[in-house]
mmCIF file of C-alpha atoms and ligand atoms in Angstrom:
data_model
loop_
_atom_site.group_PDB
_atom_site.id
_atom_site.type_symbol
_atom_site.label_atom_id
_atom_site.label_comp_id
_atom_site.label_asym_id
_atom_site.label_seq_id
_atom_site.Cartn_x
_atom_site.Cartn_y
_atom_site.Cartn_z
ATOM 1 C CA UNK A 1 129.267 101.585 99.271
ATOM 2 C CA UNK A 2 128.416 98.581 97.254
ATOM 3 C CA UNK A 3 128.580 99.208 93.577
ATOM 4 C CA UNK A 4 126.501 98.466 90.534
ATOM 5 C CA UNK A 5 128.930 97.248 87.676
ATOM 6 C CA UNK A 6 127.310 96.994 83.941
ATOM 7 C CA UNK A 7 127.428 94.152 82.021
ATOM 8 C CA UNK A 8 129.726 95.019 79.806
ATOM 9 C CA UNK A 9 133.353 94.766 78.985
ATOM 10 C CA UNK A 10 134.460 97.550 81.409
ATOM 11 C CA UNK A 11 132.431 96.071 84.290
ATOM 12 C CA UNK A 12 133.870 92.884 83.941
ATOM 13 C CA UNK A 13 137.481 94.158 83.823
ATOM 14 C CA UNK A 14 136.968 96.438 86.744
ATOM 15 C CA UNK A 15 135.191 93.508 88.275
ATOM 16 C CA UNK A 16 138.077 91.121 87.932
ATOM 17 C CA UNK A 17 140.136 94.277 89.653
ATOM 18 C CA UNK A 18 138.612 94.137 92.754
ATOM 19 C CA UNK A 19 138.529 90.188 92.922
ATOM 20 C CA UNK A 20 142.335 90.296 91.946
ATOM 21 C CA UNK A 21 142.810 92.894 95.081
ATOM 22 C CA UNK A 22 140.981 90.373 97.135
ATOM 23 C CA UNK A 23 137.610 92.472 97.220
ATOM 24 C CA UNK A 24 134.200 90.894 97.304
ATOM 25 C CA UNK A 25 131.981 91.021 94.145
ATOM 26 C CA UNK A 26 128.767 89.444 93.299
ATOM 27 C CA UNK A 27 127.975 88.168 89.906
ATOM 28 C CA UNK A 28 125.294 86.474 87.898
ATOM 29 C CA UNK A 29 125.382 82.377 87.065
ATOM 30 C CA UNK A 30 123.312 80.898 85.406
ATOM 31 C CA UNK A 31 121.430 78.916 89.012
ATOM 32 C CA UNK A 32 121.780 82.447 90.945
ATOM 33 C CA UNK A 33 124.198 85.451 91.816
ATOM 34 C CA UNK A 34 127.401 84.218 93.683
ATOM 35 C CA UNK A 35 129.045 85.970 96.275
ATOM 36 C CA UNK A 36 132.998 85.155 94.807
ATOM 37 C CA UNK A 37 136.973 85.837 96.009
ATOM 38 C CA UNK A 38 139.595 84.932 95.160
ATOM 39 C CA UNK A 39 139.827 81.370 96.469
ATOM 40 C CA UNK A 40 143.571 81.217 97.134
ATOM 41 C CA UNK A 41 143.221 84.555 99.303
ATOM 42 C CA UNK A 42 142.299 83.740 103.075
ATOM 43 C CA UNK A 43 141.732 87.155 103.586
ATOM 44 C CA UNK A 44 139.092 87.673 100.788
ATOM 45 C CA UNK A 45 137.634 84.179 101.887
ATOM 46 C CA UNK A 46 137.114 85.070 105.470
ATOM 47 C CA UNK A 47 135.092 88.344 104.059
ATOM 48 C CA UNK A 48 132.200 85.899 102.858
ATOM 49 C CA UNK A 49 131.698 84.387 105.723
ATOM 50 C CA UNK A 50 131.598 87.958 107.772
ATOM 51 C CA UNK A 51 129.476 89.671 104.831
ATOM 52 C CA UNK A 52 126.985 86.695 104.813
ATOM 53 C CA UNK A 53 127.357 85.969 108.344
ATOM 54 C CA UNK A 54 127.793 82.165 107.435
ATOM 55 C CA UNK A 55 128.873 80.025 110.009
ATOM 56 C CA UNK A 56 132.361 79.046 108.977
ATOM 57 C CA UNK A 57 132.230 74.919 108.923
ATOM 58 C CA UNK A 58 130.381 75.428 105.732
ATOM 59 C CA UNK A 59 132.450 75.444 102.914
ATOM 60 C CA UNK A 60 131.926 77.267 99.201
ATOM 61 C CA UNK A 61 132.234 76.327 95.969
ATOM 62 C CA UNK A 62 135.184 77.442 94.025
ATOM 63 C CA UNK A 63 134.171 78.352 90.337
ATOM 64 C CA UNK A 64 136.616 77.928 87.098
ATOM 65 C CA UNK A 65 136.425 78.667 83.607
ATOM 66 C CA UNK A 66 136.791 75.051 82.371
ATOM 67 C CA UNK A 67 137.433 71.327 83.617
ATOM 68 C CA UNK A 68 140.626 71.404 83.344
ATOM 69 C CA UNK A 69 141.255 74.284 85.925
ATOM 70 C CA UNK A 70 138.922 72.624 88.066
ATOM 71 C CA UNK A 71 141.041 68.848 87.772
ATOM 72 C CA UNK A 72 143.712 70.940 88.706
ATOM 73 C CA UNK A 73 142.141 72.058 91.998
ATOM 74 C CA UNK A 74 140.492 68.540 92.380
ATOM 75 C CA UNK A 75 141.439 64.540 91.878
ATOM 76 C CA UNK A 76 138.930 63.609 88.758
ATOM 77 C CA UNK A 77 138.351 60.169 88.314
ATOM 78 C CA UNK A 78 135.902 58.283 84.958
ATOM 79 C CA UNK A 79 133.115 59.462 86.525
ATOM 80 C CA UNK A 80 134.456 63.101 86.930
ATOM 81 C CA UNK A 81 135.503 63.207 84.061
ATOM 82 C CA UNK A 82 132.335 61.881 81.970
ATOM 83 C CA UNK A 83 129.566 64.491 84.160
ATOM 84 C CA UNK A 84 132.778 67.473 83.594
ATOM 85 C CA UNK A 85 131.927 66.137 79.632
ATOM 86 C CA UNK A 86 128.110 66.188 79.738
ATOM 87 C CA UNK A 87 127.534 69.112 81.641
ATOM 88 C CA UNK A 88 130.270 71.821 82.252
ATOM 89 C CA UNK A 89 129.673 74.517 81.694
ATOM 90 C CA UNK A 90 126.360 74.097 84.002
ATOM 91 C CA UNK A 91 124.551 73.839 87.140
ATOM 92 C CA UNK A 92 126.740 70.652 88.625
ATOM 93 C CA UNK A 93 129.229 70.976 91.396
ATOM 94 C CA UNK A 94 131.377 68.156 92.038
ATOM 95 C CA UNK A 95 132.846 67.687 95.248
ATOM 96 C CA UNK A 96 136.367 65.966 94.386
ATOM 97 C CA UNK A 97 139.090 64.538 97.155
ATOM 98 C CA UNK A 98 141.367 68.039 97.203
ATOM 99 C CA UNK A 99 144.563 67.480 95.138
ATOM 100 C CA UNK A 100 148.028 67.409 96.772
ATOM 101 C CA UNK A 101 148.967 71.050 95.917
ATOM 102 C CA UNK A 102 145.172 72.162 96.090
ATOM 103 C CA UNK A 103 145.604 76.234 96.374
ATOM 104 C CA UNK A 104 141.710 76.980 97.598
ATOM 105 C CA UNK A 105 142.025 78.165 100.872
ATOM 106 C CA UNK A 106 141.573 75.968 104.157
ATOM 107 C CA UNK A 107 139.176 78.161 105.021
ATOM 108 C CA UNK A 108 137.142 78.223 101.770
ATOM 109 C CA UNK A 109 136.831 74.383 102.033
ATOM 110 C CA UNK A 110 136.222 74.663 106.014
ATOM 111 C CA UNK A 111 139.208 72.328 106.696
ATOM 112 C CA UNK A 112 137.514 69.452 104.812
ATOM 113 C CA UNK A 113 140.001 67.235 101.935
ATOM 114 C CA UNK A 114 137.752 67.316 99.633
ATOM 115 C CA UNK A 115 136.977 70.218 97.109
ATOM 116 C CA UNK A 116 133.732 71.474 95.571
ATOM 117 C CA UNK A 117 133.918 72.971 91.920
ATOM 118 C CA UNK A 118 131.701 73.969 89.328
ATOM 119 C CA UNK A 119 132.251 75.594 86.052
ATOM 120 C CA UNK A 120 129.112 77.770 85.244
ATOM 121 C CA UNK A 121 128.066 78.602 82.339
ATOM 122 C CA UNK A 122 126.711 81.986 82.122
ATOM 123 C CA UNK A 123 127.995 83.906 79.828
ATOM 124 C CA UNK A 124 129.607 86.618 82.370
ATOM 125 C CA UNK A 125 130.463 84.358 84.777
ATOM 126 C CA UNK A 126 132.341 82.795 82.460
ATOM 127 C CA UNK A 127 134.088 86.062 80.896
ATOM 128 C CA UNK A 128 134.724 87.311 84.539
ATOM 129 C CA UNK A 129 136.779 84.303 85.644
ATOM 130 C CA UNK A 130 138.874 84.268 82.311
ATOM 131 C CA UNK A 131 139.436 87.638 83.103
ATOM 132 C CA UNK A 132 140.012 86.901 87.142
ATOM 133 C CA UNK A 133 142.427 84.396 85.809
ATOM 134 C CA UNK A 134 142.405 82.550 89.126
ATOM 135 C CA UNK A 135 139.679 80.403 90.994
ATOM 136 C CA UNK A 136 136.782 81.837 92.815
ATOM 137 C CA UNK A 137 134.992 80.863 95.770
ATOM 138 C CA UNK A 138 131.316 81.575 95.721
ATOM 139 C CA UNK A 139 128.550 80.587 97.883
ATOM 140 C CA UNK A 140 124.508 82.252 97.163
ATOM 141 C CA UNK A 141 124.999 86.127 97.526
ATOM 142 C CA UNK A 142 122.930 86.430 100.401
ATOM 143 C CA UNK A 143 123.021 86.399 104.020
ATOM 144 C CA UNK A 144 122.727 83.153 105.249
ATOM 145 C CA UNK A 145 119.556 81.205 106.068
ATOM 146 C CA UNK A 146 117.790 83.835 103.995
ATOM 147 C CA UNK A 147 116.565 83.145 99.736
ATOM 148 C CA UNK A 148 118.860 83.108 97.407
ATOM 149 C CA UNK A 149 119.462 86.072 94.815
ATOM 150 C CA UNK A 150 118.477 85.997 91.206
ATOM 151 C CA UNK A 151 118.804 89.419 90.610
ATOM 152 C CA UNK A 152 121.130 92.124 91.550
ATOM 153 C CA UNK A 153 118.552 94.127 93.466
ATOM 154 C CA UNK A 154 117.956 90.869 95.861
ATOM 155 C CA UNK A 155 121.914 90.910 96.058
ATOM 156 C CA UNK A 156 121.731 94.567 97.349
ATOM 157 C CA UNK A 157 118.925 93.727 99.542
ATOM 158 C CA UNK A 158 120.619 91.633 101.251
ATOM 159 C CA UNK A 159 124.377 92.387 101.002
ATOM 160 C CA UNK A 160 124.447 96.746 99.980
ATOM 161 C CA UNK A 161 127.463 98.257 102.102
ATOM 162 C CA UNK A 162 129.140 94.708 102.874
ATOM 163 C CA UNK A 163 130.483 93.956 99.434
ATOM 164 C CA UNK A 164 132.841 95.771 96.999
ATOM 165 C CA UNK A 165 130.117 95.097 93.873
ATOM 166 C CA UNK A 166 127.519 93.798 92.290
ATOM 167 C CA UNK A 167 127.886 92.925 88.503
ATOM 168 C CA UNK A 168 124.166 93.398 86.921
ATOM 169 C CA UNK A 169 123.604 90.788 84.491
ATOM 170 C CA UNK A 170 119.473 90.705 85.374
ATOM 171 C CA UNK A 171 117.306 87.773 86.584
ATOM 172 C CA UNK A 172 119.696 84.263 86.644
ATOM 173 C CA UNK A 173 117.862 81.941 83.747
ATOM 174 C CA UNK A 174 117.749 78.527 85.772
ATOM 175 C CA UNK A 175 116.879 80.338 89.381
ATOM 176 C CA UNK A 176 117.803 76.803 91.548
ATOM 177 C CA UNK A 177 121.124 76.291 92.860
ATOM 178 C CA UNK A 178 123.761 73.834 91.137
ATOM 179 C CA UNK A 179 123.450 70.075 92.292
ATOM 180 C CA UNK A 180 125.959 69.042 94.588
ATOM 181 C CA UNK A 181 127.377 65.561 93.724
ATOM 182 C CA UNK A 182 129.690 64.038 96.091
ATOM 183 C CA UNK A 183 132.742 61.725 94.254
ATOM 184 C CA UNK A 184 135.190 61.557 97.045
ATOM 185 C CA UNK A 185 134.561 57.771 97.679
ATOM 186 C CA UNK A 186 133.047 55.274 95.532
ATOM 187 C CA UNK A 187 129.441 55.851 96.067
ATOM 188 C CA UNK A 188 128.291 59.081 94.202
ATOM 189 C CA UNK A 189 126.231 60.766 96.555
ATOM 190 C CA UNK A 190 123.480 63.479 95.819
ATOM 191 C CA UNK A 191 124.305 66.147 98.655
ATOM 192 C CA UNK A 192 122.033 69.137 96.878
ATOM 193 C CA UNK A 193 119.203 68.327 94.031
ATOM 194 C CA UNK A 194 119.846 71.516 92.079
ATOM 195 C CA UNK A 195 120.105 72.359 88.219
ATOM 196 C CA UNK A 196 121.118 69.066 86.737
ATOM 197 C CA UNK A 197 118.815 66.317 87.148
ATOM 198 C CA UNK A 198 119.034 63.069 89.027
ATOM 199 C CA UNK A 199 117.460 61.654 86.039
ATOM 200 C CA UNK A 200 120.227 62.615 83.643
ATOM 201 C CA UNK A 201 122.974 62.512 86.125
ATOM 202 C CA UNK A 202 122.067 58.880 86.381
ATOM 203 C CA UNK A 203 122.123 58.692 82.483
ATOM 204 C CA UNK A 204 125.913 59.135 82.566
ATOM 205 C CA UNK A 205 127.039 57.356 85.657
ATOM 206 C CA UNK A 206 124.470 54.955 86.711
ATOM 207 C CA UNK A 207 122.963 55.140 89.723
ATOM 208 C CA UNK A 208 123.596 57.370 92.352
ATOM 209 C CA UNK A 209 123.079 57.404 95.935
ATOM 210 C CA UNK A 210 119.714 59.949 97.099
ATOM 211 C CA UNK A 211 120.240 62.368 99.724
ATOM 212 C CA UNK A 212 120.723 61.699 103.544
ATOM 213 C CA UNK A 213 117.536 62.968 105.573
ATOM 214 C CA UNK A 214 118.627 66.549 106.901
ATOM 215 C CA UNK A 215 118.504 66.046 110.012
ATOM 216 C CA UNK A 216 120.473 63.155 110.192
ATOM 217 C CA UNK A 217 123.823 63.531 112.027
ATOM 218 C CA UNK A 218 127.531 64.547 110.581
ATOM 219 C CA UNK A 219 125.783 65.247 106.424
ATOM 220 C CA UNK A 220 128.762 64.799 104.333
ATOM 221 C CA UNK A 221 127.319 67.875 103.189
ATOM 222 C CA UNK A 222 127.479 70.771 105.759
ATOM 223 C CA UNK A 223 125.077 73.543 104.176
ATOM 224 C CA UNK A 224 122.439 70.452 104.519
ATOM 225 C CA UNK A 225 121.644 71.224 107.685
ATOM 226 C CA UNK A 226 117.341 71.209 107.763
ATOM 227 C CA UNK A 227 116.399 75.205 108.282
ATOM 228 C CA UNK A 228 118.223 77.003 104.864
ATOM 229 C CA UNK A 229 116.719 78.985 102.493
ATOM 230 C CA UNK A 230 114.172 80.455 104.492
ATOM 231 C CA UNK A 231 111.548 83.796 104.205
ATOM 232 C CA UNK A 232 110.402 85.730 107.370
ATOM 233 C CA UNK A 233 106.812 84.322 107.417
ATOM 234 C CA UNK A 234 106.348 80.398 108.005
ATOM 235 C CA UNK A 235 105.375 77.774 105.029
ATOM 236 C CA UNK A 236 103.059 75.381 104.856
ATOM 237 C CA UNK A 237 103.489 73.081 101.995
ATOM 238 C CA UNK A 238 101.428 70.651 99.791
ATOM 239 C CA UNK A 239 98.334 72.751 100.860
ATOM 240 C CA UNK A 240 94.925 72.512 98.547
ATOM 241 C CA UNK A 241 93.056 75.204 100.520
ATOM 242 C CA UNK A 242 94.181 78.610 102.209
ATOM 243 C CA UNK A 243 93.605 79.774 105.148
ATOM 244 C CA UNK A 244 92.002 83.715 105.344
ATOM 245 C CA UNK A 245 95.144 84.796 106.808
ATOM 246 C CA UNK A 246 97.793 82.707 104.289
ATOM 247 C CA UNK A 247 98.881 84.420 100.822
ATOM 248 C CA UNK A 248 99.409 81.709 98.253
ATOM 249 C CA UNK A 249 102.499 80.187 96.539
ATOM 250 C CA UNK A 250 100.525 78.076 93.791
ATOM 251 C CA UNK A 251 101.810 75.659 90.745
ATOM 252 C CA UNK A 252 100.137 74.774 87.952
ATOM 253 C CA UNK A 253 96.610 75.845 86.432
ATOM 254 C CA UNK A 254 94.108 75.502 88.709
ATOM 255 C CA UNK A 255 95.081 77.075 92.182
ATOM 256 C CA UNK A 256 92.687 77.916 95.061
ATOM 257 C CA UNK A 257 91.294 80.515 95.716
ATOM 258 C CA UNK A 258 93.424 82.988 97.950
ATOM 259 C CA UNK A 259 93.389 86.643 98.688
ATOM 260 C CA UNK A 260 97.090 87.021 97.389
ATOM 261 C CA UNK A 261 98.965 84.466 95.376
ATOM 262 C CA UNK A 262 101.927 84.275 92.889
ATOM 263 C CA UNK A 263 101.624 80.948 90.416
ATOM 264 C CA UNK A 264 105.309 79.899 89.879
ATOM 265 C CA UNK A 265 103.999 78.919 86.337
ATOM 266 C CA UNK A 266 100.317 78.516 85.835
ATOM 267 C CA UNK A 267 100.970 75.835 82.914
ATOM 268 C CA UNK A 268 102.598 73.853 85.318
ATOM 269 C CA UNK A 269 105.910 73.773 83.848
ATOM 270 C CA UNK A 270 108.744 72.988 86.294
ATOM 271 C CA UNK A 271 111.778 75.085 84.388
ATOM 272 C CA UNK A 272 109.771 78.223 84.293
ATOM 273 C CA UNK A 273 108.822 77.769 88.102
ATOM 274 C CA UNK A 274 112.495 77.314 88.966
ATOM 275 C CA UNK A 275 113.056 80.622 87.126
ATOM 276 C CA UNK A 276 110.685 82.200 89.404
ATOM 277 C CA UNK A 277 110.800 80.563 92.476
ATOM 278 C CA UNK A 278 113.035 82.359 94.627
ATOM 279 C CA UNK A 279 112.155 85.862 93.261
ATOM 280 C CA UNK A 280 108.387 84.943 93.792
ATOM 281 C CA UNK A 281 109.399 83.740 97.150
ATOM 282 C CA UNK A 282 110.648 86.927 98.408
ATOM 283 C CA UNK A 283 107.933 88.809 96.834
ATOM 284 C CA UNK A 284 105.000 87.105 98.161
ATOM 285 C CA UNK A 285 106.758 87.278 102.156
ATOM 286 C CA UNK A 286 107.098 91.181 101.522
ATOM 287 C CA UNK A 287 103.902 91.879 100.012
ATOM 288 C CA UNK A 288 102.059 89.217 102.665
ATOM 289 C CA UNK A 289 103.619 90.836 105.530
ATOM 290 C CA UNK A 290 102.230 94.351 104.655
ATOM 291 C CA UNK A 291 99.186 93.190 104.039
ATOM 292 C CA UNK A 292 99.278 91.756 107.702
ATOM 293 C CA UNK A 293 99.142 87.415 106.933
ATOM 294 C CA UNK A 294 101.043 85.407 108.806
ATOM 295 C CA UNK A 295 101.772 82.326 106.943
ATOM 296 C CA UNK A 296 102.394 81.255 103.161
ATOM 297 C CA UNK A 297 100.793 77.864 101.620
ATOM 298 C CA UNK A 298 102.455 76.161 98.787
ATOM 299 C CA UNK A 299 101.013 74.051 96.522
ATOM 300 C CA UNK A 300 102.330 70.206 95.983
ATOM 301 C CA UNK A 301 105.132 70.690 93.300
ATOM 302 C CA UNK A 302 106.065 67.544 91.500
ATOM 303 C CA UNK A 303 109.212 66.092 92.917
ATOM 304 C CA UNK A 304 110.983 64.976 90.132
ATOM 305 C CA UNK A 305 113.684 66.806 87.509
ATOM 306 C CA UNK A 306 113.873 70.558 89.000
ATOM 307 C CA UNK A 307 110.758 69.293 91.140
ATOM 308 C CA UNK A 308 112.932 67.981 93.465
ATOM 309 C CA UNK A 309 115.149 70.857 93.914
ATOM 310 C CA UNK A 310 112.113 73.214 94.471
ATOM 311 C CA UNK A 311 110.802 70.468 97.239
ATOM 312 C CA UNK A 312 114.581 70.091 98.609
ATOM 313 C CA UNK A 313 114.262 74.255 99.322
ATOM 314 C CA UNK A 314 110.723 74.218 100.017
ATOM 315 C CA UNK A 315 110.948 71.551 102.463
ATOM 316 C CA UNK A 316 114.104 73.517 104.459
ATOM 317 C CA UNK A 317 111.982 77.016 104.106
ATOM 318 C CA UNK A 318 109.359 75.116 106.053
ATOM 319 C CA UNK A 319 111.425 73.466 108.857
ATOM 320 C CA UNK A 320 111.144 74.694 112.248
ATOM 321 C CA UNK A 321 113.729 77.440 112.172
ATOM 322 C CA UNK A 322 116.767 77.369 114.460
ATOM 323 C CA UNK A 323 117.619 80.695 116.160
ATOM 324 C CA UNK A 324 121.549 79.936 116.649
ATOM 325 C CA UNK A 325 121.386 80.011 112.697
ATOM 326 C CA UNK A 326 123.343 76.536 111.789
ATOM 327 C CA UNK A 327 122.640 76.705 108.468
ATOM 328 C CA UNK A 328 124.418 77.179 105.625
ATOM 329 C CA UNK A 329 122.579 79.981 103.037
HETATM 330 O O1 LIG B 401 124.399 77.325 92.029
HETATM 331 C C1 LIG B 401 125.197 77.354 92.949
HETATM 332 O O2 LIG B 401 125.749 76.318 93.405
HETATM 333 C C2 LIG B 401 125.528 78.714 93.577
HETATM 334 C C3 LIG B 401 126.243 79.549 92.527
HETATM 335 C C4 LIG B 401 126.693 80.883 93.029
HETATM 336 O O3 LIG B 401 127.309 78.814 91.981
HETATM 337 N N1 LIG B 401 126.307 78.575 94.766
HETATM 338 C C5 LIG B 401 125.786 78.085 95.911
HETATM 339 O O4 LIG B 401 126.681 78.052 96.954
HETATM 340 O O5 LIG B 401 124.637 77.703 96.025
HETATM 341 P P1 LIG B 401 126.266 77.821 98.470
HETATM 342 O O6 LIG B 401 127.473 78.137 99.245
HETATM 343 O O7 LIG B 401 125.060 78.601 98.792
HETATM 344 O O8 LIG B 401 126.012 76.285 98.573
HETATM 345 C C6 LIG B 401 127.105 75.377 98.432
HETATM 346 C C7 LIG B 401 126.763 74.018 98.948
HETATM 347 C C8 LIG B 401 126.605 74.026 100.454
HETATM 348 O O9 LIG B 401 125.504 73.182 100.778
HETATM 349 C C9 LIG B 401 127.929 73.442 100.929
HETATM 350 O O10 LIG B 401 127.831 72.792 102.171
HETATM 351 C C10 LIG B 401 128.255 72.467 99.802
HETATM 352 O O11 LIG B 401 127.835 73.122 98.620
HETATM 353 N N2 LIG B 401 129.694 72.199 99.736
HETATM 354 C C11 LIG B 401 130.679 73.049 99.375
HETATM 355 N N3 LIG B 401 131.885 72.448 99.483
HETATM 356 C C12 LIG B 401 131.669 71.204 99.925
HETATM 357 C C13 LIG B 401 132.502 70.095 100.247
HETATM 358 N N4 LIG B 401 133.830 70.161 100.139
HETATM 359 N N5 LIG B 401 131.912 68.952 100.663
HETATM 360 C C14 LIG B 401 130.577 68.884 100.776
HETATM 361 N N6 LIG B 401 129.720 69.891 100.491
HETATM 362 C C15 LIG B 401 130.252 71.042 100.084
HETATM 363 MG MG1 LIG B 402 123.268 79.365 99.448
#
């Protein structure tokens, strides 16, 4: 029995309970609900990867309540310590060289030296890890390869009867995953557009090195393997006309015509599409399936500030999927 936890100050303390007795619990952030232990606890850690059915060479990211927990966990440098400035609590995860006396489990950071953290910045995130007192490892609260949650009932759909609890703080306000910025040598390297912008990551730092191609051998980023993120029926993206058996995942204010459609945000506004892109997602492949289609079109999405995180997850919903599963969810 998974169960449904208010968002309130009794859910949060029996929350931090069950992550304290190494239990799994799902909570909001402010990207999408994470699927967190106790990040010290190999125990609790190794229940993620069985409740998600993640293959374990992909590591999580450990959540704190402030920079200074997560400098403890990870060596911070000028430029770690200027982004922690700018944008913690937010959407950014760094990935730091693990420090001497790092406590995250081996398993967490699947054997790698180097540590991802984040400090998010929704408000019961936030109150659940002060309360938690320790870190807390949290990858997407779904199974792997399949859409990320935004709200608790995707969590359930996905993860009911394999988790301890779910704590219900309603649809996630950003909807795309943090960005994953990679400090561990000298280059800063973009592993995951996400919630932060290259634009005003760039504005702190300078410039910063753009993503590998997917498919390119040994990613210094293991989730960024090419099929992630994907629904049951295929994609076709950047389409201006639909097919009579496609249903319609449009942008902006003049769409095609299709039988069935969801507009991520008819004015063409790129935060409120984030906000509905994963829940619209998993919408339109349920309600296409019943209606018998076999394929959803997606409109071009501009590929820049949380363009280019839609694309990033776009693009891997679309690639040819890979039955032994490699990827990360
Ligand atoms: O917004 C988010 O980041 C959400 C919420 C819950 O915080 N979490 C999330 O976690 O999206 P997950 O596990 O679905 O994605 C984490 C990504 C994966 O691509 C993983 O490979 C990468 O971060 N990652 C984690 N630790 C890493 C490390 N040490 N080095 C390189 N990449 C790492
Ligand atoms: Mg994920």
């Amino acid at each position: 029995m998974t169960r449904v936890l208010a968002a309130d100050a009794a859910g949060i303390a029996e929350a931090a309970v069950l992550l304290r007795e190494g239990r799994l619990v799902a909570f909001p952030t402010e990207t999408v609900y994470g699927l967190g232990a106790v990040a010290t606890d190999d125990r609790a850690v190794a229940q993620i990867f069985a409740a998600k059915e993640r293959p374990r060479f992909n590591p999580l990211i450990i959540h704190v309540s402030d920079s200074k927990a997560a400098f403890r966990l990870g060596c911070c440098d000028d430029r770690a310590h200027a982004l922690a400035a700018a944008f913690w609590p937010g959407p950014l995860t760094l990935v730091l060289p693990a420090a001497a006396n790092c406590p995250v489990s081996l398993l967490a950071r699947a054997g790698l030296d180097t540590v991802a953290v984040r400090v998010p910045a929704h408000p019961l995130a936030q109150a659940l890890l002060a309360a938690a007192g320790l870190p807390v490892a949290a990858p997407s609260a779904n199974r792997s390869g399949h859409v990320s949650p935004t709200t608790a009932a995707h969590v359930l759909d996905d993860l009911a009867g394999r988790i301890d609890a779910v704590l219900d703080g309603g649809p996630c306000p950003l909807g795309v995953e943090s960005t994953v910025l990679d400090l561990s040598d000298e280059s800063a390297a973009l592993l995951r557009p996400g919630g932060v912008t290259v634009e005003a990551i760039e504005a702190v730092i300078g410039p910063i090195t753009p993503p590998r191609q997917a498919n390119e051998s040994a990613p210094r980023s293991p989730g960024r393997l090419t099929s992630h993120y994907a629904p049951s029926l295929p994609l076709r993206l950047n389409a201006l006309s639909i097919a009579p058996d496609e249903a319609l995942l449009a942008f902006g204010p003049s769409p095609p015509p299709a039988a069935l459609a969801i507009n991520l945000s008819p004015k063409g506004d790129l935060t409120e599409a984030a906000a509905q892109f994963y829940a619209a997602l998993r919408a339109l492949d349920a309600e296409a399936r019943q209606r018998g289609l076999t394929r959803i079109a997606v409109m071009p999405i501009p590929a820049r500030g949380l363009g280019l995180a839609l694309a990033d997850r776009l693009r891997r919903a679309a690639a040819p999927r890979c039955p032994s599963a490699l990827d990360g969810g």
